[in-house]
């Protein structure tokens, strides 16, 4: 069976159980921590996929990768995944859970890129603009990129607004070349 199908099925089941127990927010945080652990520690994937490593060691490692103090549901979920020999798809399950959770809660990811750090008031104002357009909550991330010289780049969903000086200079250069 395809990895994507498997991971979505497991993630959907986990979300359903978490929602029934009203702990979907805690499980969401744990899945985010797990997904981040996979990105920050590439060796984690190779260790979990190692057939020579005992299941209890893998479980202990996954609990730590989820943040240590995890919900009983997440612990049972990890045990189930290991019992079914699906540990190689756990990273995809975590990512699928995050996606399904955001869809269920109407959460949009947004990113504001500026040349210098912005004040909390400006960040709040940009977040409110995105929330009013999406009619939902926004997980906002700010990034500083001095290469854009000035202005900002705002991204959310499939929308991208590039109001940077770098982009304006690029457009002027394109016009001059014609």
PDB file of C-alpha atoms in Angstrom, residues 32 36 102 107-114 118 122-124 126-127 130 138-144 152-156:
ATOM      1  CA  UNK A  32       4.639  19.128  15.503  1.00  0.00           C
ATOM      2  CA  UNK A  36      10.447  18.941  13.815  1.00  0.00           C
ATOM      3  CA  UNK A 102      -5.155  22.543  10.515  1.00  0.00           C
ATOM      4  CA  UNK A 107      -5.757  27.205  10.513  1.00  0.00           C
ATOM      5  CA  UNK A 108      -3.688  28.815   7.779  1.00  0.00           C
ATOM      6  CA  UNK A 109       0.085  29.095   7.826  1.00  0.00           C
ATOM      7  CA  UNK A 110       1.411  32.522   7.039  1.00  0.00           C
ATOM      8  CA  UNK A 111       4.881  33.930   6.619  1.00  0.00           C
ATOM      9  CA  UNK A 112       6.081  37.523   6.699  1.00  0.00           C
ATOM     10  CA  UNK A 113       9.556  38.156   5.311  1.00  0.00           C
ATOM     11  CA  UNK A 114      11.150  41.548   5.979  1.00  0.00           C
ATOM     12  CA  UNK A 118       9.245  44.196  12.680  1.00  0.00           C
ATOM     13  CA  UNK A 122       3.064  45.402  12.760  1.00  0.00           C
ATOM     14  CA  UNK A 123       3.164  41.611  13.003  1.00  0.00           C
ATOM     15  CA  UNK A 124      -0.229  41.651  14.750  1.00  0.00           C
ATOM     16  CA  UNK A 126      -0.441  41.649   9.260  1.00  0.00           C
ATOM     17  CA  UNK A 127      -1.816  38.598  11.074  1.00  0.00           C
ATOM     18  CA  UNK A 130      -4.579  37.484   6.778  1.00  0.00           C
ATOM     19  CA  UNK A 138      -3.280  32.047  11.237  1.00  0.00           C
ATOM     20  CA  UNK A 139      -0.065  30.448  12.462  1.00  0.00           C
ATOM     21  CA  UNK A 140       2.257  33.310  11.648  1.00  0.00           C
ATOM     22  CA  UNK A 141       5.991  33.062  11.150  1.00  0.00           C
ATOM     23  CA  UNK A 142       8.307  36.008  10.630  1.00  0.00           C
ATOM     24  CA  UNK A 143      11.620  35.805   8.863  1.00  0.00           C
ATOM     25  CA  UNK A 144      14.362  38.366   8.359  1.00  0.00           C
ATOM     26  CA  UNK A 152       8.053  42.851   2.794  1.00  0.00           C
ATOM     27  CA  UNK A 153       6.912  39.538   1.322  1.00  0.00           C
ATOM     28  CA  UNK A 154       3.687  38.067   2.670  1.00  0.00           C
ATOM     29  CA  UNK A 155       2.779  34.431   1.972  1.00  0.00           C
ATOM     30  CA  UNK A 156      -0.197  32.334   3.036  1.00  0.00           C
TER      31      UNK A 156
END
